[in-house]
PDB file of C-alpha atoms in Angstrom:
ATOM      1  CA  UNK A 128     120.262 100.931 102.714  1.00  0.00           C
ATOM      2  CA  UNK A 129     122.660  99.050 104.247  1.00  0.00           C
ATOM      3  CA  UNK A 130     121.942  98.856 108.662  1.00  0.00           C
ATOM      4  CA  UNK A 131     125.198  99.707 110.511  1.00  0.00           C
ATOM      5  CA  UNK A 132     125.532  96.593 112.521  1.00  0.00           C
ATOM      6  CA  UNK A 133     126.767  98.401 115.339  1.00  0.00           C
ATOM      7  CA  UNK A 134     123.094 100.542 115.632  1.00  0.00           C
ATOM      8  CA  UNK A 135     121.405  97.077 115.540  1.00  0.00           C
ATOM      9  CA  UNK A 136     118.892  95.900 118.312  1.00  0.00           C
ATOM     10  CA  UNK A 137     120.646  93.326 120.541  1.00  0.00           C
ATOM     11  CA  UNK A 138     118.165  90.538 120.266  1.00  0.00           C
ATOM     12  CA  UNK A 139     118.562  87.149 122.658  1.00  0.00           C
ATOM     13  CA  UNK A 140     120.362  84.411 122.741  1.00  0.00           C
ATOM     14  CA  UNK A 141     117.728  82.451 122.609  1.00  0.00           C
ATOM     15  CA  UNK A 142     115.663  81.306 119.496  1.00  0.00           C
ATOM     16  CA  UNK A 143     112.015  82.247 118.939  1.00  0.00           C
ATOM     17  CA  UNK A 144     109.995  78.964 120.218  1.00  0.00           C
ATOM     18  CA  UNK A 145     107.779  76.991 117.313  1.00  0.00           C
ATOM     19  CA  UNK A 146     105.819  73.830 116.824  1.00  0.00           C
ATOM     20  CA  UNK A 147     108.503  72.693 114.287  1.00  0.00           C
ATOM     21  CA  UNK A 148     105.353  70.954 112.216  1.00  0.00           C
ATOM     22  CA  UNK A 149     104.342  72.704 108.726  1.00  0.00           C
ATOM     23  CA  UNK A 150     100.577  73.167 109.329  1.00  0.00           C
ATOM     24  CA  UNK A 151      99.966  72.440 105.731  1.00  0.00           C
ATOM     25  CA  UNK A 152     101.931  69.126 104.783  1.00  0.00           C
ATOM     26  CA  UNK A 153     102.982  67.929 108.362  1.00  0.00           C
ATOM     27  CA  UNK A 154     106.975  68.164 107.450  1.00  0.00           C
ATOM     28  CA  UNK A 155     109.439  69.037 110.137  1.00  0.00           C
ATOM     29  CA  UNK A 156     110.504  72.927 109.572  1.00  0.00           C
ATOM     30  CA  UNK A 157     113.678  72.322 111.481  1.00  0.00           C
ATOM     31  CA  UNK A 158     116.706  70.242 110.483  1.00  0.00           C
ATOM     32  CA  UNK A 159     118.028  68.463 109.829  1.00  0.00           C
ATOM     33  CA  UNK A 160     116.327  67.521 106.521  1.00  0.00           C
ATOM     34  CA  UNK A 161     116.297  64.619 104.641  1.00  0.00           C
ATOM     35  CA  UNK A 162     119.477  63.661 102.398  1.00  0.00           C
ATOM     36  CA  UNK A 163     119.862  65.229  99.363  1.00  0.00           C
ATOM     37  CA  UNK A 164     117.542  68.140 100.164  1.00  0.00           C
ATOM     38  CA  UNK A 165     118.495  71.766  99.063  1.00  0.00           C
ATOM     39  CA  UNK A 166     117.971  75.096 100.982  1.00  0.00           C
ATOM     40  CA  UNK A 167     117.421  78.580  99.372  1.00  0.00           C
ATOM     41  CA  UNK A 168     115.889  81.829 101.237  1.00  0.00           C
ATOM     42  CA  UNK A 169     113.987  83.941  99.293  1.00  0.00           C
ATOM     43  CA  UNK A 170     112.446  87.526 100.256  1.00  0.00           C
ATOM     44  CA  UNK A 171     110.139  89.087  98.108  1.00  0.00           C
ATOM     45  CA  UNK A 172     108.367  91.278 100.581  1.00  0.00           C
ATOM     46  CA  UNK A 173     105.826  90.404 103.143  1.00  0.00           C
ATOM     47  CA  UNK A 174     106.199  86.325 103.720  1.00  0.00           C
ATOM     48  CA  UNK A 175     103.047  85.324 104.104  1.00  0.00           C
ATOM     49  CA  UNK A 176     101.645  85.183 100.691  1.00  0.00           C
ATOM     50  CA  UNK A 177     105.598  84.346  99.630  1.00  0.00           C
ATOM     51  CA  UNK A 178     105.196  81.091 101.945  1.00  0.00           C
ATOM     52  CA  UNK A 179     102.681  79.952 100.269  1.00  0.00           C
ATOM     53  CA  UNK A 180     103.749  80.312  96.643  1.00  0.00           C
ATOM     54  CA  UNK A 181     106.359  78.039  97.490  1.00  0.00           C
ATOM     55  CA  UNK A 182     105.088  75.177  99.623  1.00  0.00           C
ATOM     56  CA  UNK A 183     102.177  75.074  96.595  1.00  0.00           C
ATOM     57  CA  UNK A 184     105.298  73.711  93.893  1.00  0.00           C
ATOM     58  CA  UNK A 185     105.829  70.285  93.258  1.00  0.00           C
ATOM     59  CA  UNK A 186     109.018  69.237  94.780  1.00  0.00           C
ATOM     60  CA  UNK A 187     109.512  72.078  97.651  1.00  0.00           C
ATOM     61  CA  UNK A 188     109.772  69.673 100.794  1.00  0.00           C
ATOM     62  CA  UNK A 189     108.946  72.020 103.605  1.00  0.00           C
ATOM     63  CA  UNK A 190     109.066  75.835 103.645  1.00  0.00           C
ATOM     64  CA  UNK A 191     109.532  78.351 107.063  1.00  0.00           C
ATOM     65  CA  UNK A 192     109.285  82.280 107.198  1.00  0.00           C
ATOM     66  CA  UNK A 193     111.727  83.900 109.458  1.00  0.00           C
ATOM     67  CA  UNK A 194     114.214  86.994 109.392  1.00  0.00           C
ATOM     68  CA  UNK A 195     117.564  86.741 107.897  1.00  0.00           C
ATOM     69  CA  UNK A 196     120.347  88.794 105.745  1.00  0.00           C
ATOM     70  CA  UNK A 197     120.958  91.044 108.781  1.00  0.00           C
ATOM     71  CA  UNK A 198     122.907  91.578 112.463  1.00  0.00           C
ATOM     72  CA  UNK A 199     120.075  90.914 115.235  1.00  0.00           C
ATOM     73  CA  UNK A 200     120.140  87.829 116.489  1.00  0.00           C
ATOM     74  CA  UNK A 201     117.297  86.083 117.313  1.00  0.00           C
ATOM     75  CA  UNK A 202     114.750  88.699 116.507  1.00  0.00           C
ATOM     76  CA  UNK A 203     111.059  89.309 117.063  1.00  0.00           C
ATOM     77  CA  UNK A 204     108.709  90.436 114.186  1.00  0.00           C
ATOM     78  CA  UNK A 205     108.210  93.859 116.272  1.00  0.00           C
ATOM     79  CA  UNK A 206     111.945  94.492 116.122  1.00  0.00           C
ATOM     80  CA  UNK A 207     112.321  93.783 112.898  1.00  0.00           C
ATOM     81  CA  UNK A 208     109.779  95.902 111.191  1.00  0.00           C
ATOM     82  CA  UNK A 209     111.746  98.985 113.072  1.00  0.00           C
ATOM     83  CA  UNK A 210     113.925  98.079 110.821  1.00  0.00           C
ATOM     84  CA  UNK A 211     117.104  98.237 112.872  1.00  0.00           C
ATOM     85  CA  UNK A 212     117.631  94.475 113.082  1.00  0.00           C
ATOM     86  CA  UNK A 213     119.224  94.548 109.195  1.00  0.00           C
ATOM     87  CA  UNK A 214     117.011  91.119 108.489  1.00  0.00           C
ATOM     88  CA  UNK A 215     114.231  90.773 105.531  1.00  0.00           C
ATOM     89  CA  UNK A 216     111.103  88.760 105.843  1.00  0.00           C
ATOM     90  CA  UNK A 217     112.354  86.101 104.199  1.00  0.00           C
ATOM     91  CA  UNK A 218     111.257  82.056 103.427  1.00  0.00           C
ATOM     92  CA  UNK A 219     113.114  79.352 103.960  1.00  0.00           C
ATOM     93  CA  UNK A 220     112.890  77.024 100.971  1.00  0.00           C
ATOM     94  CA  UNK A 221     113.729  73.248 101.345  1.00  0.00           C
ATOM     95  CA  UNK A 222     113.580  71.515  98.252  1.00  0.00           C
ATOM     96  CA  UNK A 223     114.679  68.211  96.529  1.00  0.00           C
ATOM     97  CA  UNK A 224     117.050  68.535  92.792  1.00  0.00           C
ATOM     98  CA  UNK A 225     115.235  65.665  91.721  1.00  0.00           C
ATOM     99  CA  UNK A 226     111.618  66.822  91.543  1.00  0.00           C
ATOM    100  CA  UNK A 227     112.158  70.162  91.283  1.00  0.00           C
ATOM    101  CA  UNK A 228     115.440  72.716  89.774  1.00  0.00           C
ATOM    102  CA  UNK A 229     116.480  75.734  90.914  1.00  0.00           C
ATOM    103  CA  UNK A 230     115.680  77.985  87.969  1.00  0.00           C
ATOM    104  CA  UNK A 231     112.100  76.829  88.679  1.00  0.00           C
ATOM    105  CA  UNK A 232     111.907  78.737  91.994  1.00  0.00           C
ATOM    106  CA  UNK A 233     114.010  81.225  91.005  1.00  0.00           C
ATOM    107  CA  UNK A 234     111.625  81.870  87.595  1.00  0.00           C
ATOM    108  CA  UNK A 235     108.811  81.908  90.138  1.00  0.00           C
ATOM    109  CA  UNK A 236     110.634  84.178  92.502  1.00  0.00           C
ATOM    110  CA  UNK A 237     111.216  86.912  89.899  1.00  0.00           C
ATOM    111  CA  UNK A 238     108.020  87.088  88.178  1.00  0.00           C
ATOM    112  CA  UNK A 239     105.420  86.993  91.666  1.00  0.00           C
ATOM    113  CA  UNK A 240     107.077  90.504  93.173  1.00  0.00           C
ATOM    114  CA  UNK A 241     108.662  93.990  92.140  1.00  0.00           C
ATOM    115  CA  UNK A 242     112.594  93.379  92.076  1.00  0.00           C
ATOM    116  CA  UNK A 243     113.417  96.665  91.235  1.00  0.00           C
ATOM    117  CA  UNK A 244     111.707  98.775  94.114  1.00  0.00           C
ATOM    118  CA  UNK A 245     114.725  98.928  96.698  1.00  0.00           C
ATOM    119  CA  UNK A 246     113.243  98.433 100.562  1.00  0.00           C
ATOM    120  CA  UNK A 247     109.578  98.747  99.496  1.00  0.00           C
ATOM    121  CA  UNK A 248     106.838  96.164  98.047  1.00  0.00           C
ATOM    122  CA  UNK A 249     103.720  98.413  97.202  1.00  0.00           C
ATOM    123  CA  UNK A 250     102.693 100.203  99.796  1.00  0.00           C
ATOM    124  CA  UNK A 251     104.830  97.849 102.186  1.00  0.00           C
ATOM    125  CA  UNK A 252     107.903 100.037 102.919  1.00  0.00           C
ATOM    126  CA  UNK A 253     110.866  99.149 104.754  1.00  0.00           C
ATOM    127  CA  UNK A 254     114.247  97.230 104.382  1.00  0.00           C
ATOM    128  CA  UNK A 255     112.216  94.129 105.895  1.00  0.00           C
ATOM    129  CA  UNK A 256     110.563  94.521 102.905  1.00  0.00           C
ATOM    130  CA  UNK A 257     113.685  94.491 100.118  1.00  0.00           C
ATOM    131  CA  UNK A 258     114.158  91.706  97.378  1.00  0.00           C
ATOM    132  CA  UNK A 259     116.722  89.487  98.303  1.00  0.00           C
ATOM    133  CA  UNK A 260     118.252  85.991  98.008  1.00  0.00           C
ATOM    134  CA  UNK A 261     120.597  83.993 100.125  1.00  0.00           C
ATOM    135  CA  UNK A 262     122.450  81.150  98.624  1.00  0.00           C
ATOM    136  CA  UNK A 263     123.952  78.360 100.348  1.00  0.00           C
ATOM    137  CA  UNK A 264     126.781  77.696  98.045  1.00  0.00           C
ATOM    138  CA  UNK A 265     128.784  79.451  95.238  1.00  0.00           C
ATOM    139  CA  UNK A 266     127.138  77.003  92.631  1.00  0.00           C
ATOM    140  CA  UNK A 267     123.547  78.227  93.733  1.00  0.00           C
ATOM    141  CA  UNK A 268     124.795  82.068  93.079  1.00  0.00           C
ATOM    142  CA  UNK A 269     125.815  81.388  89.753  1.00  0.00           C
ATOM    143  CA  UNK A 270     122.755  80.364  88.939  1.00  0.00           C
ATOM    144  CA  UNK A 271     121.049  83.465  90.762  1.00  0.00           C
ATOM    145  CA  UNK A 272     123.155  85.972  88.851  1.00  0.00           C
ATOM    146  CA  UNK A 273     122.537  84.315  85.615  1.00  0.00           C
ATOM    147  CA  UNK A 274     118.862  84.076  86.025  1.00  0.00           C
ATOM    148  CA  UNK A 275     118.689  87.864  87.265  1.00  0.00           C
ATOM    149  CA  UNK A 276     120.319  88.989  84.210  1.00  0.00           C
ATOM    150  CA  UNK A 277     118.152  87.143  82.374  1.00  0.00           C
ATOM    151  CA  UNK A 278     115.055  88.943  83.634  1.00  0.00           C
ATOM    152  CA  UNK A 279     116.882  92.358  83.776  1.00  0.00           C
ATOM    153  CA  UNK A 280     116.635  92.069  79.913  1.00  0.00           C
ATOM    154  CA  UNK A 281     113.691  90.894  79.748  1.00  0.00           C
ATOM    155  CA  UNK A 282     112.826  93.767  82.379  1.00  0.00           C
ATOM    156  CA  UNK A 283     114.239  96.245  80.185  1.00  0.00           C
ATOM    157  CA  UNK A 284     113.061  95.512  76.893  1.00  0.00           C
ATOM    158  CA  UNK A 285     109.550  95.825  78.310  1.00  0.00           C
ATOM    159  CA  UNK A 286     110.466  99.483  79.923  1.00  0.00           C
ATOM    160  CA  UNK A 287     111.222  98.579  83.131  1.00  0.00           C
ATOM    161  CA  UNK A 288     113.703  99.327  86.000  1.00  0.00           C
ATOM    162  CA  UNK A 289     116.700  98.233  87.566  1.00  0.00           C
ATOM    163  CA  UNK A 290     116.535  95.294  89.564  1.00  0.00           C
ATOM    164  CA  UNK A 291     117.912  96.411  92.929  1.00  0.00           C
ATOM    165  CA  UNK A 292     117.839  92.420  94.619  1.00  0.00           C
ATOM    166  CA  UNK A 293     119.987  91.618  97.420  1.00  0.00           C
ATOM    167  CA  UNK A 294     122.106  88.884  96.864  1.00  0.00           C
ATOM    168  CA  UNK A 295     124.681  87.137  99.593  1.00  0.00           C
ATOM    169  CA  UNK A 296     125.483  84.354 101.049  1.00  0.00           C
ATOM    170  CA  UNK A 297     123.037  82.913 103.669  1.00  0.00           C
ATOM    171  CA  UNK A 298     124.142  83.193 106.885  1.00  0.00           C
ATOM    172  CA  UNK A 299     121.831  82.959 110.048  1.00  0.00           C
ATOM    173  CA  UNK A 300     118.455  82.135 109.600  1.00  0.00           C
ATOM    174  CA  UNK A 301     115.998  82.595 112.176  1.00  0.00           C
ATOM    175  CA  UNK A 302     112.686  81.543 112.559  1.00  0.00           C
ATOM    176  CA  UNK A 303     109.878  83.940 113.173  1.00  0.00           C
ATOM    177  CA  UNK A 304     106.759  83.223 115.381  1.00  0.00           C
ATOM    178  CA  UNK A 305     104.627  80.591 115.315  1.00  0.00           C
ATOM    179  CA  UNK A 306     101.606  82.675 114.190  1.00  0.00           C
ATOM    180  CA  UNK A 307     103.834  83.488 111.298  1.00  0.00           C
ATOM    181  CA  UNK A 308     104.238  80.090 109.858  1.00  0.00           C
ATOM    182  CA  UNK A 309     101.773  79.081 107.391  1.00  0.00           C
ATOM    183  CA  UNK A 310      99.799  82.169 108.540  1.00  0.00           C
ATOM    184  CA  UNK A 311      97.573  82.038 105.033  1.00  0.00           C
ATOM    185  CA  UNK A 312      96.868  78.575 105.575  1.00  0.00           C
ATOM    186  CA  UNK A 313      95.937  79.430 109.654  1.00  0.00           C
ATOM    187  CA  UNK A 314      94.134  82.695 108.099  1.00  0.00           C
ATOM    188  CA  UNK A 315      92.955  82.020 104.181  1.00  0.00           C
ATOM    189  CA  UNK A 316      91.513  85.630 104.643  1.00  0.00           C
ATOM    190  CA  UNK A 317      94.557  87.594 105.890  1.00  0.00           C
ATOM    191  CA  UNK A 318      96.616  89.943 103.814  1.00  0.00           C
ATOM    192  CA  UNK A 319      98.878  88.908 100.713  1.00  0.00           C
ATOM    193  CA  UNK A 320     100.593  91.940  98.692  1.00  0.00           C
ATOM    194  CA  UNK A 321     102.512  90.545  96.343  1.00  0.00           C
ATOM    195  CA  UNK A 322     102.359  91.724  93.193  1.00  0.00           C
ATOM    196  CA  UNK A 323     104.224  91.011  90.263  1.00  0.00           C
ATOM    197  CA  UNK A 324     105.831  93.165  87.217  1.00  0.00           C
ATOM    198  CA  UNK A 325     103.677  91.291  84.820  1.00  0.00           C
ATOM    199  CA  UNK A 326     107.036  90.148  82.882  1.00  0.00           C
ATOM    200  CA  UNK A 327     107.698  87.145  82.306  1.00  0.00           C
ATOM    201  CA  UNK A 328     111.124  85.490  83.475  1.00  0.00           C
ATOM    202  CA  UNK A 329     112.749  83.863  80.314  1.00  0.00           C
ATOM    203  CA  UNK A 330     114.374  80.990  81.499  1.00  0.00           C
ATOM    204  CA  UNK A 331     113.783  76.819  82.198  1.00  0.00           C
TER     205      UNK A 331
END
C-alpha cells in the first residue's frame, strides 16, 4: 500500500553520517563513482543478507544499504520500520557493463526472495519490506519489465503467484547507518531471511 506522502514522518535535512569505506572491498560507497559505472537499487526484503548477495558477484564495484522509493527524507532505520516514511530497505548496486550485465543481477534478484508477497518477506512484514526496483534510466526498465515477465511465466507454470514488485524510477537514495553497511560482514552471525521461490529465472 501506497504511504500518503502527506502522513509521512518529516525526517532532517541532514544525511545520516557514514565512514563512506565498504568494510569488505575498501571501495568508496559515495560518489561519485568511477566512469562508466552503472547504478541499480534493489529491495528484496531485509538488506543485510541482500548486501551481501551482491557485493559477492563478479563485477558489482561497491554496494550500500539505505532507504529509498518513498517521501521521508533523510530517514533513520527506527522511522522507517514504522513504516510511515514510504522507503524500502533497499541496496544500492554499483556495477561495471563490462564485467558484469544487468540481467545477471536482475536473474539473481528474482530467484534469492519471494516477489509475489506484497509488503512482507517471511515473517518480515511491512512495506520496508516490499519487492522493489529503482532504475536509473528508461533503458534499465525495459530490461526490468522484460525480465519480470519472464519469471512471471516461469512463476506460473510452476503454480505460483503474482509477482507484486515495485518498479519506478529511482529517485532519492539515502544511506542508512553505519552499523547497517556490510552488517553480515561486521556480524557473520546476525540474521539473513531471504528466501527464495525455488524457481528458477529463465533468462542470460
Amino acid at each position: 500500500m501506497t504511504l500518503d506522502p502527506s502522513r509521512a514522518l518529516p525526517g532532517r535535512a541532514t544525511p545520516l553520517a557514514i565512514s563512506g569505506v565498504h568494510a569488505v572491498n575498501g571501495r568508496g560507497m559515495l560518489p561519485p563513482f568511477p566512469e562508466g559505472m552503472q547504478q541499480i537499487v534493489l529491495g528484496l526484503g531485509c538488506f543485510w543478507g541482500a548486501e551481501r548477495l551482491f557485493w559477492q558477484l563478479p563485477g558489482v564495484y561497491v554496494t550500500a544499504v539505505g532507504y529509498a522509493g518513498g517521501s521521508t527524507p533523510n530517514p533513520t532505520y527506527e522511522e522507517t520500520c514504522t513504516g510511515r516514511t514510504g522507503h524500502a530497505e533497499v541496496v544500492r548496486v554499483i556495477f561495471d557493463l563490462a564485467e558484469i550485465d544487468l540481467e545477471r543481477l536482475l536473474q539473481v534478484f528474482w530467484e534469492a526472495h519471494d516477489p509475489t508477497q506484497g509488503d512482507r518477506q517471511g515473517n518480515d512484514i511491512g512495506p520496508q519490506y516490499r519487492s522493489i526496483i529503482l532504475t536509473q534510466d528508461e533503458a534499465q526498465r525495459a530490461v526490468v519489465e522484460r525480465t519480470r515477465d519472464a519469471y512471471q511465466q516461469a512463476l506460473t507454470r510452476a503454480g505460483g503467484g503474482r509477482i507484486t514488485t515495485e518498479i519506478a524510477p529511482l529517485g532519492d537514495f539515502y544511506y542508512a547507518e553505519e552499523y547497517h553497511q556490510q552488517y553480515l560482514h561486521k556480524n557473520p552471525g546476525g540474521y539473513c531471511g531471504l528466501r527464495g521461490t525455488g524457481v528458477s529465472c529463465p533468462i542470460g
